[in-house]
XYZ file of C-alpha atoms in Angstrom:
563
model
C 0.000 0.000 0.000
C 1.218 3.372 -0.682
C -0.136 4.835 2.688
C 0.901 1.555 4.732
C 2.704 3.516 7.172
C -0.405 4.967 8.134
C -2.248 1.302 8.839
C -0.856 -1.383 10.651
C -3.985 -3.433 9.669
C -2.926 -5.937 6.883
C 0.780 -7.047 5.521
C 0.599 -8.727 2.136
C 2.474 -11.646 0.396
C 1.787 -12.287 -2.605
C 3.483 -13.532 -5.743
C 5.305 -11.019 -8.733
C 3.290 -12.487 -11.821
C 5.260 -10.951 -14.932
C 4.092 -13.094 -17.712
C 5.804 -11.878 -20.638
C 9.717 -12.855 -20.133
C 8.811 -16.097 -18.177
C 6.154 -17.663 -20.164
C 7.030 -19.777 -23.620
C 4.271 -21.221 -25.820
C 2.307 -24.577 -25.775
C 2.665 -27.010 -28.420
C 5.721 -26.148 -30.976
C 6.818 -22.431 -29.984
C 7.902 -22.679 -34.024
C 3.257 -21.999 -34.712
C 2.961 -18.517 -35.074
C 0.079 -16.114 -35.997
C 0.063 -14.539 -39.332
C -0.567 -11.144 -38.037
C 1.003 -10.780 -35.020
C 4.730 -11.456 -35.957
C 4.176 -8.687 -38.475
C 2.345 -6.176 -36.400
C 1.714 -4.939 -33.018
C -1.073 -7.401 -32.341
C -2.274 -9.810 -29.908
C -5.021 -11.872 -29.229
C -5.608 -13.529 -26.834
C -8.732 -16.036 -25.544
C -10.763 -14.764 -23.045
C -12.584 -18.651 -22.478
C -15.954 -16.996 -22.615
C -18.129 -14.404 -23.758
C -18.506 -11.664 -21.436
C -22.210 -11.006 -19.734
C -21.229 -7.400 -19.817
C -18.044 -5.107 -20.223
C -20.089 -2.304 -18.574
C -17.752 -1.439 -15.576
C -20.823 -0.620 -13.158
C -22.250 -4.288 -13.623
C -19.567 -6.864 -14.487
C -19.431 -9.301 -12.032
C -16.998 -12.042 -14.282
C -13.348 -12.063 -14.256
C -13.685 -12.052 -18.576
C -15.488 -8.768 -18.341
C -12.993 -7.667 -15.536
C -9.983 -8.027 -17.815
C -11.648 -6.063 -20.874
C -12.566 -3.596 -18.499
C -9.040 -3.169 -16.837
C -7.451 -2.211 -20.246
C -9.858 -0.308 -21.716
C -10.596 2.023 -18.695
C -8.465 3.484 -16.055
C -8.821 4.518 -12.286
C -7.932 6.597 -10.415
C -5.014 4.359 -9.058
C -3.571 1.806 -11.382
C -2.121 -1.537 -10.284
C 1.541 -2.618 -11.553
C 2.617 -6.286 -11.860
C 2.991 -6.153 -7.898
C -0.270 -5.543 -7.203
C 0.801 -2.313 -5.770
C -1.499 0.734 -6.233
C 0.393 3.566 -8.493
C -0.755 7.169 -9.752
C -3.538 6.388 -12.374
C -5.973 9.266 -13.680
C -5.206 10.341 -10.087
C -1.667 12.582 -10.425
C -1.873 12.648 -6.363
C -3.860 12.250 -3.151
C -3.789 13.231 0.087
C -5.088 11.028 3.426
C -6.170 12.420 6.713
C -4.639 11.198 9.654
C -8.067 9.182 10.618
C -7.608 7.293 7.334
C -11.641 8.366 6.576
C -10.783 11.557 4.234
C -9.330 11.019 0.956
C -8.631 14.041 -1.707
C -7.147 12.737 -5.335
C -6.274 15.251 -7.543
C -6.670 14.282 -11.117
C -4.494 14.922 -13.866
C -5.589 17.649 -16.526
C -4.224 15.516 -19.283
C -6.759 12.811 -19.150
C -8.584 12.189 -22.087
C -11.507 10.233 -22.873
C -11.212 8.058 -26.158
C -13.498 10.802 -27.911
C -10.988 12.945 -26.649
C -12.958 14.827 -24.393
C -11.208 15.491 -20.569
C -11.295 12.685 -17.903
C -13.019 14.848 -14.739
C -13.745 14.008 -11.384
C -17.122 14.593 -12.274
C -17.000 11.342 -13.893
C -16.063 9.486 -11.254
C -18.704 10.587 -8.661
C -21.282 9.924 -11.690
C -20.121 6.248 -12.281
C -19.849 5.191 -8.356
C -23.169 7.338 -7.475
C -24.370 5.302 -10.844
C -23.382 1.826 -9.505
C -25.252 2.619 -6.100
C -28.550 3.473 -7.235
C -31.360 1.022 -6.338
C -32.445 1.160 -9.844
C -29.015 0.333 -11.447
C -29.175 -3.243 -9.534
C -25.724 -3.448 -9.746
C -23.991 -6.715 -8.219
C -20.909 -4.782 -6.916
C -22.842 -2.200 -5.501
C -21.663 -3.067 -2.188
C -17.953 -2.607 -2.883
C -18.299 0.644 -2.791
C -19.854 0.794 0.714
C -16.555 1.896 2.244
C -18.062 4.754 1.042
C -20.080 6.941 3.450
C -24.006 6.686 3.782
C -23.210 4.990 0.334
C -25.075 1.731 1.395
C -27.744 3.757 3.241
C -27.977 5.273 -0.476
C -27.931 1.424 -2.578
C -30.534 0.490 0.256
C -32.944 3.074 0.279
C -36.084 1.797 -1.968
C -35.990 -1.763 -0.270
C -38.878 -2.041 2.310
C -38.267 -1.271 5.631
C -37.757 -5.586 7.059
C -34.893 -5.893 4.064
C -33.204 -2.933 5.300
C -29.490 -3.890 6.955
C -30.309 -2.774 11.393
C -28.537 0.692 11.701
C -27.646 1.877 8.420
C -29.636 5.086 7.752
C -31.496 5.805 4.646
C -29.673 8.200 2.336
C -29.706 10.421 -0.705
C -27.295 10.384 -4.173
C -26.424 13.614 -2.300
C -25.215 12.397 0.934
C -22.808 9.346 -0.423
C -19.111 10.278 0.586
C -17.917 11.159 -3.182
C -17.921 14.458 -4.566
C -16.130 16.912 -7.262
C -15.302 19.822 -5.959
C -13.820 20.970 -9.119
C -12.804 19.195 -12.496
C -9.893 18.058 -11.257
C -10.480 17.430 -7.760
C -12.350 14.661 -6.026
C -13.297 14.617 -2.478
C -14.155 10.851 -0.634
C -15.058 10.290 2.780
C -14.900 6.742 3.439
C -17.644 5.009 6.596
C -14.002 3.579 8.339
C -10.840 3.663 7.362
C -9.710 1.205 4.833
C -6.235 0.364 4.247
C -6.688 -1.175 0.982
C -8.577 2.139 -0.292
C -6.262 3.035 -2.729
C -6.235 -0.750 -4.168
C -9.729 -0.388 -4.484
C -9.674 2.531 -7.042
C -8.051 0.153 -9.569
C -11.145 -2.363 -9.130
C -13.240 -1.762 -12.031
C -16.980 -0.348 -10.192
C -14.521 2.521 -9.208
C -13.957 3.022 -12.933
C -15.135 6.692 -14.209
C -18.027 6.701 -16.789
C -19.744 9.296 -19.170
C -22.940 10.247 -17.736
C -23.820 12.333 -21.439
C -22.919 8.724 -23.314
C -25.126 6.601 -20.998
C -28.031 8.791 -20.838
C -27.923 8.603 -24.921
C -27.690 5.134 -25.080
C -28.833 3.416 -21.784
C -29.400 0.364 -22.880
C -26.342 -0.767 -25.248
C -23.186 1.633 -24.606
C -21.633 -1.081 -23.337
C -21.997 -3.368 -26.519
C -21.258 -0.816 -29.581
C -17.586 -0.127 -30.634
C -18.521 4.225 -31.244
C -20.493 4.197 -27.820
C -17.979 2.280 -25.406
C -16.496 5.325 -24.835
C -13.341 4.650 -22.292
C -10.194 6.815 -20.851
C -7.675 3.710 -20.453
C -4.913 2.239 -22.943
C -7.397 0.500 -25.571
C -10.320 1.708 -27.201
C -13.169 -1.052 -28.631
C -13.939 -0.932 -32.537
C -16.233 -3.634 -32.174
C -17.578 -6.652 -30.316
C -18.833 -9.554 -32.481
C -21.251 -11.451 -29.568
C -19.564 -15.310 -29.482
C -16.950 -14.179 -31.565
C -14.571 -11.383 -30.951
C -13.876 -7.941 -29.404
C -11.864 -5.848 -31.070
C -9.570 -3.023 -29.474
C -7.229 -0.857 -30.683
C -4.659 1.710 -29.006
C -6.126 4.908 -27.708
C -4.599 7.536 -29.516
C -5.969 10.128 -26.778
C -4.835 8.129 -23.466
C -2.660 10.034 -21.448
C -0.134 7.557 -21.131
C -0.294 6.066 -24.733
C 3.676 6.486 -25.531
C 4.042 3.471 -22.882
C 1.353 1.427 -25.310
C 3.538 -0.506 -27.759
C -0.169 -2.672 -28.977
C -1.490 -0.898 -32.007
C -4.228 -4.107 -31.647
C -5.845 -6.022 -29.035
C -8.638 -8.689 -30.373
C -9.873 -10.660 -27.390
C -11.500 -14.678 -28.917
C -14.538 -15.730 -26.988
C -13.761 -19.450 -27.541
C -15.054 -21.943 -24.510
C -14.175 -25.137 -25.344
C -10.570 -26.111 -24.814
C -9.985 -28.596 -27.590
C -10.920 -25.891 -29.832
C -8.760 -23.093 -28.212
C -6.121 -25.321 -28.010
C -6.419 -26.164 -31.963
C -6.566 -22.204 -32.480
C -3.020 -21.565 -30.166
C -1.170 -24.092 -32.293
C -2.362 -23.068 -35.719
C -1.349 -19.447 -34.420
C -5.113 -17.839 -34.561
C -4.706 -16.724 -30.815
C -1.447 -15.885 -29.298
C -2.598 -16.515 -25.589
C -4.721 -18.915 -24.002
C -5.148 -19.860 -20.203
C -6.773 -23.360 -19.129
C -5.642 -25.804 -21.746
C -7.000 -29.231 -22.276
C -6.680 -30.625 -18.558
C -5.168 -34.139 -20.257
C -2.012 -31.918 -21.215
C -1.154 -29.771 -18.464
C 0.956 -32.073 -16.485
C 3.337 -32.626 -20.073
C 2.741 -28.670 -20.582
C 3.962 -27.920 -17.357
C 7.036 -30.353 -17.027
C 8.152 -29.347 -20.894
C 7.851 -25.261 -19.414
C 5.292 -24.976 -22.225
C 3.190 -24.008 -19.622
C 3.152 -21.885 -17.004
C 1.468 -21.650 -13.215
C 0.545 -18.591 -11.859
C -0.790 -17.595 -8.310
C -4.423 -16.680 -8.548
C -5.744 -15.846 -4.758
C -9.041 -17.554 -5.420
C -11.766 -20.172 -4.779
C -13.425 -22.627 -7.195
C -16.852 -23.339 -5.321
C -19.726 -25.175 -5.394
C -23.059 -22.795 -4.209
C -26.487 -24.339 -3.243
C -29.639 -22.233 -3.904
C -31.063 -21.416 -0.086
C -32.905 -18.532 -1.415
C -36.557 -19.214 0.191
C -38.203 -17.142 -2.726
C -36.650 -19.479 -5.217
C -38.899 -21.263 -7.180
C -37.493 -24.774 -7.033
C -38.968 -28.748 -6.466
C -39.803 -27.970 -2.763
C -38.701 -31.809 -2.166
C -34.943 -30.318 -3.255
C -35.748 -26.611 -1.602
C -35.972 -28.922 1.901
C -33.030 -31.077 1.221
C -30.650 -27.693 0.489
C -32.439 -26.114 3.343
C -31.055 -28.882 5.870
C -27.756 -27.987 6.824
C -26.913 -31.712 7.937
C -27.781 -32.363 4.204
C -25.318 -29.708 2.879
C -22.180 -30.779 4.829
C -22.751 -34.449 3.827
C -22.461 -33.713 0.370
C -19.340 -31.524 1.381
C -17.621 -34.342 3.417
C -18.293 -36.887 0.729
C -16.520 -35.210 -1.892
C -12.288 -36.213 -2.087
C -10.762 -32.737 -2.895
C -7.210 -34.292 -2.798
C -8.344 -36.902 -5.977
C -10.099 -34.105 -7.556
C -7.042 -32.103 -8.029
C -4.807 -35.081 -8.315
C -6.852 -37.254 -10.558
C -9.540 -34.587 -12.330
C -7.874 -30.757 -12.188
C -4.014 -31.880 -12.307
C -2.999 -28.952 -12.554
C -1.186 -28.025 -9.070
C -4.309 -26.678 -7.463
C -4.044 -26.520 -3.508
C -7.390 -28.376 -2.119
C -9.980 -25.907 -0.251
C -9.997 -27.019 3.462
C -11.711 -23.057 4.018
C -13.521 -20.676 1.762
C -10.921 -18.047 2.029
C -7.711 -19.176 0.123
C -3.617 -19.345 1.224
C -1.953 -15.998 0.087
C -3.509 -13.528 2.618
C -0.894 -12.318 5.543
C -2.071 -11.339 8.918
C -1.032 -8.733 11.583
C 0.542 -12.096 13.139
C 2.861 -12.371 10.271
C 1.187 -15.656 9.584
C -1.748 -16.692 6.741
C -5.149 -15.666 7.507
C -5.707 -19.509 6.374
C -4.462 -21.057 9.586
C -7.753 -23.466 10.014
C -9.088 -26.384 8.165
C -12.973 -27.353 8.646
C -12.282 -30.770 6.722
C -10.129 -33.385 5.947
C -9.177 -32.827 2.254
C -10.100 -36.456 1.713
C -13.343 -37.643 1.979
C -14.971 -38.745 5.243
C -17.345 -40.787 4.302
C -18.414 -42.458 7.591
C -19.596 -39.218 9.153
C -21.034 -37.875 5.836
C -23.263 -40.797 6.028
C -24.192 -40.271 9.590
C -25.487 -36.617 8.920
C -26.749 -37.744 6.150
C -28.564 -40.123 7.705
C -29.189 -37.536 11.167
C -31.145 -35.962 8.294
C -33.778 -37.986 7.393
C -32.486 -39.814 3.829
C -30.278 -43.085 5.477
C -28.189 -44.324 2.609
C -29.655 -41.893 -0.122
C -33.739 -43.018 0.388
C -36.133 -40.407 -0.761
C -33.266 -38.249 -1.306
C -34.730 -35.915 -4.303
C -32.470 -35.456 -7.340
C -30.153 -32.338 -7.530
C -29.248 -30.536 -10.543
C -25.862 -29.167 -10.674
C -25.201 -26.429 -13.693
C -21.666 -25.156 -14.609
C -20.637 -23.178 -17.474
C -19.316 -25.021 -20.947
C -16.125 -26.220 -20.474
C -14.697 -29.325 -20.079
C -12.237 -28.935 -17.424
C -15.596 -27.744 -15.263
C -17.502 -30.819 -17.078
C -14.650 -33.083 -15.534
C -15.363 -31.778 -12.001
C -18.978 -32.014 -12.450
C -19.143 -35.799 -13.411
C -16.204 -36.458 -10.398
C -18.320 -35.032 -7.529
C -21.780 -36.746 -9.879
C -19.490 -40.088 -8.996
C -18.341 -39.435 -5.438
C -21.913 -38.707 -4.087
C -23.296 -41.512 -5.845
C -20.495 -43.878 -4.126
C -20.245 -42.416 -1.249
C -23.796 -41.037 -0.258
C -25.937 -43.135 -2.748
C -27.864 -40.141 -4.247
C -28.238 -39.052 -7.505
C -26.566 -35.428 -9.264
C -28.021 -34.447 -12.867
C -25.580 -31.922 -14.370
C -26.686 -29.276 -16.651
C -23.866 -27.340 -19.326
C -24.501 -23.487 -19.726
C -23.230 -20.739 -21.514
C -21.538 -18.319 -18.989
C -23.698 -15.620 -19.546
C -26.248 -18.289 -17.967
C -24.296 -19.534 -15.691
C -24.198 -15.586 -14.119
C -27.418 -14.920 -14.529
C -29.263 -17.968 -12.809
C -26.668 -17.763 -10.205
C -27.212 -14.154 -9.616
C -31.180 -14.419 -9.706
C -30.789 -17.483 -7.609
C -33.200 -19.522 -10.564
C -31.144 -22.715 -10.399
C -32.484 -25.878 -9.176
C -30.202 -27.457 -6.454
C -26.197 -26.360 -6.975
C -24.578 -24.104 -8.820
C -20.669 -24.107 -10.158
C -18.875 -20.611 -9.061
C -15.581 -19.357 -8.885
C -14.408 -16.042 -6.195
C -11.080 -14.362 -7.587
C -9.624 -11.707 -4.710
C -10.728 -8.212 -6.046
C -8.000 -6.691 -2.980
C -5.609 -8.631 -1.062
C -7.672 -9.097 2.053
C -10.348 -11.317 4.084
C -13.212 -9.409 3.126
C -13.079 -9.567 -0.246
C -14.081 -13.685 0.276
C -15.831 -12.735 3.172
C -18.474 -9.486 2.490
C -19.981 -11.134 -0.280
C -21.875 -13.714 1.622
C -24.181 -11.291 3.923
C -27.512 -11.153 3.740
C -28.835 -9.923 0.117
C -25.348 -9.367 -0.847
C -25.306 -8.753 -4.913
C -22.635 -11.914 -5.067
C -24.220 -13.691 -2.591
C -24.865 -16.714 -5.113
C -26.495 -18.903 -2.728
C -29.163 -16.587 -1.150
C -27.399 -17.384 2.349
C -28.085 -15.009 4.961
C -27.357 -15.650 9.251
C -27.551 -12.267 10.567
C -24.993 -13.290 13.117
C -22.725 -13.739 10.094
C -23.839 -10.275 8.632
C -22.983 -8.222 12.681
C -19.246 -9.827 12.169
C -18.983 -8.787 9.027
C -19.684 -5.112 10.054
C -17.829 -5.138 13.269
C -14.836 -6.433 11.526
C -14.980 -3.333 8.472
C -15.338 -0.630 11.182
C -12.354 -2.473 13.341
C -9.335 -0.543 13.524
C -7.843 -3.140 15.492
C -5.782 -5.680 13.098
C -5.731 -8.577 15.450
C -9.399 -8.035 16.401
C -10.471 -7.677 13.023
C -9.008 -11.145 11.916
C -10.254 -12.505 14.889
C -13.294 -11.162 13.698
C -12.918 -12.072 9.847
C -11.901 -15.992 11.429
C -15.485 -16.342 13.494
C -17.172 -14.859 10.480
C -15.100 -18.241 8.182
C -16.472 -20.543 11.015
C -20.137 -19.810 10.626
C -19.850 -19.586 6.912
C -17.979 -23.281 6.919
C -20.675 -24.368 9.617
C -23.468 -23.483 7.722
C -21.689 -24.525 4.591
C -24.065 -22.761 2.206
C -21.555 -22.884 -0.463
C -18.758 -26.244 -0.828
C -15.034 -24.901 -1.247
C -13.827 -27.475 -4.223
C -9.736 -26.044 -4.377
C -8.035 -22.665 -4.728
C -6.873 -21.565 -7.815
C -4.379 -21.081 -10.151
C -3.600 -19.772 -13.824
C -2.074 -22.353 -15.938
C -1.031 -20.310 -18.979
C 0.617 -20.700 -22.661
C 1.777 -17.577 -24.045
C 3.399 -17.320 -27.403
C 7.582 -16.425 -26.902
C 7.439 -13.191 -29.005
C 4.492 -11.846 -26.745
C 6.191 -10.079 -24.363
C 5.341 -7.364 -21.526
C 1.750 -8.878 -20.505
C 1.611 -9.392 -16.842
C -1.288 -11.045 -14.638
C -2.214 -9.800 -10.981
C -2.844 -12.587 -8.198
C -6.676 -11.290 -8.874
C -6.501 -13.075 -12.104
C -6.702 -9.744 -14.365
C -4.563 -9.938 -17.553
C -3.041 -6.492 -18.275
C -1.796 -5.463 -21.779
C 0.166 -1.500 -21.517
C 3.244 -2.630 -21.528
C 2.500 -5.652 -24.286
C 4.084 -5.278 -27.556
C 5.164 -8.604 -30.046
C 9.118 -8.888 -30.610
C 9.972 -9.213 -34.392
């Protein structure tokens, strides 16, 4: 942090992820594109189509990675992690940590060419906290004074979170005081502020471009107007989005790219066939039967990504599911049967093999204490199955050896490393708990939206990627009628440590009470941690400069192709 000196909340270790000198192609490095090693052009596959590249409601780490290089905060993240001047020349801190003035730069441009202002900025986060916006990150920017109060304030009063105060657009700690001067008071301090201004619902947006097109700025190459190193042309839907170089970016004589095409392609057999015929000079994921010869040749690479790949159920009471499966997912003896049944060390082993770390907690490995230590220091579960005592509560709940136990649908999205998962955990409850899984492929745009809505029937596939290097971020998203809250959970014991722990000032009490906050979560088990992540990677050797963040964004500023 650049203002660590004035916290002594959080210490961070995390991994330097420069991909471009370390990373050499899979397959024969001799494949190469027929554009690229002429031109200043990469592609690269983002595994799915995005839902949205509308920084205000993205949710997916696809739309996240468009996003983070085609816009710009006011702080900008380097290969570190580590917060740097973006849009944001300056900034000055009050002692309390609550006050925050950044002073802009005056030669930020739009890609129209029109000047970045702070107006922008206090447009695009009041935008994301309207009630009528719905956004799913709303509540990342409720650091924010009365800003929740604000997001809150057309729910009735029984949905309203206990002692937060109703607020106006007016009242929410952001203002702009001039152009080029934006003044924030934050609810507590926050000593990953300034990490947060790089996440992309902090992104500035242009109120006169929405208002004219509402509906599909977000989706049109002339209307996705943007202020970072890349501008969109166009955006094919299943296909392709095309940027190019922002000739009116501030920074643009540190952009090599004259071209950035992101590929939409979801199945790996098919990216895989595009990489080695040298259509796409990037690809993460290959085919899972090649990773462990990928990785041992170095044709591969493994990168830290702070992150959970999860199972969700759907405890949402206003879902309108089978109520025989609504009362099976309602039991909680039910839900960590199915968790204990499942072998996380043979998934990874025997399914994933690709390195991953099985999840004995929600909250991953990577995340340092006050205590010098990782915040993971518990595990709630053996990584192995235990099969005798997932039987037992399986049993304690009413369906002994599987009977009258109604069938579950699992969806995921396409993809055959999540197909592989699916039909592992389909076996292991079969074996081990004698009941019966139905699994369901989805586009990922389907996969968000019946997960966000809560509309699925039974158990959901989901992935959490760290948007800051802390608890919370794995943590927040799980309180009552939280926006990522995929499995409708809500304990409002859960939700008072929660907001105890973000208006701590106390590090060691605020872990302590980030850790109770893990053990109801794990108790209640509304969601089954599968393993943490990781990146496995194949870059092209004459892409060079690209480097990925532990948060699993892909940044391209410094990318150019060597000749």
């Amino acid at each position: 942090m650049l203002k660590s000196k004035k916290s002594k909340m959080l210490s961070i270790a995390i991994a330097t992820l420069v991909a471009g000198s370390l990373l050499s192609g899979c397959g024969s490095s001799s494949s190469s594109s027929t554009t690229s090693k002429s031109a200043q052009i990469i592609k690269y596959n983002l595994g799915a189509n995005p839902k949205t590249i509308d920084p205000g409601l993205n949710s997916s780490v696809e739309g996240a990675t468009v996003i983070a290089n085609a816009f710009e905060g006011l702080t900008d993240v380097d290969a570190n992690n580590k917060p740097h001047p973006g849009v944001a020349k300056s900034w000055t801190i009050s002692a309390d940590g609550k006050h925050y003035v950044f002073h802009l730069r005056k030669d930020a441009k739009w890609s129209d060419g029109k000047p970045v202002t702070a107006k922008d900025f206090e447009y695009a986060w009041k935008r994301a906290l309207a009630p009528e916006t719905a956004s799913d990150y709303a509540y990342q920017l409720y650091y924010l004074k009365n800003a929740q109060g604000y997001n809150e304030s057309s729910l009735p009063a029984d949905q309203k979170t206990p002692g937060v105060a109703a607020a106006t657009a007016d009242q929410v700690g952001v203002k702009a005081t001039d152009d080029y001067t934006l003044d924030v008071e934050l609810e507590n301090p926050t000593p990953y502020f300034l990490s947060l201004m790089a996440f992309q619902t902090y992104m500035p947006l242009r109120k006169d471009v929405i208002d004219a097109h509402p509906k599909d700025w977000a989706i049109n190459g002339p209307t996705y107007v943007s202020n970072g190193a890349f501008k969109m042309v166009d955006w094919k839907q299943k296909d392709k989005l095309e940027f190019v170089k922002n000739p009116n970016y501030w920074n643009k004589s540190a952009v090599k790219l004259d071209k950035l095409t992101y590929t939409v392609l979801d199945d790996e057999t098919s990216y895989m066939s595009a990489y080695q015929s040298g259509q796409v000079d990037i690809i993460d994921a290959p085919p899972t039967e090649q990773i462990p010869s990928l990785l041992k040749s170095g044709k591969a690479k493994s990168y830290v990504n702070i992150g959970t790949y999860y199972y969700s159920f759907n405890l949402d009471p206003t879902a309108k599911v089978d109520p025989a499966v609504a009362k099976a997912m309602d039991n909680v003896k039910v839900r960590q049967a199915i968790s204990l049944a499942i072998d996380r060390t043979s998934l990874v082993k025997n399914v994933t093999k690709a390195g991953q770390i099985p999840s004995t907690t929600f909250v991953p490995s990577g995340i340092i204490g006050p205590d010098g230590k990782d915040f993971k220091q518990k595990k709630y579960y053996s990584a192995t199955a235990d099969v005798k005592k997932a039987k037992q509560l399986l049993a304690d709940a009413g369906y002994a050896d599987g009977n009258n136990f109604p069938s579950i649908e699992l969806i995921y999205n396409n993809g055959e490393g999540h197909q592989s998962v699916a039909e592992a955990i389909q076996a292991m409850l079969k074996k081990n708990l004698n009941i019966n899984i139905t699994l369901r492929s989805v586009e990922r745009k389907v996969q968000l939206d019946e997960t966000s809505k809560h509309t699925y029937t039974g158990m959901a596939r989901n992935g959490w990627s760290a948007d800051y290097v802390d608890p919370m971020t794995f943590l927040d998203m799980w309180v009552t009628g939280g926006g990522n809250n995929t499995a409708g959970y809500s304990n409002k014991a859960y939700d008072k440590l929660i907001e105890e722990a973000k208006a701590e000032t106390n590090a060691t009490k605020r872990f302590k009470e980030m850790h109770d906050a893990e053990d109801i979560l794990m108790t209640d088990m509304p969601i089954i941690p599968l393993y943490e992540y990781n990146v496995i990677s194949c870059m092209k050797d004459y892409v060079k400069g690209v480097y990925r963040t532990p948060m699993d964004t892909v940044y391209f500023t410094n990318a150019y192709v060597q000749k």
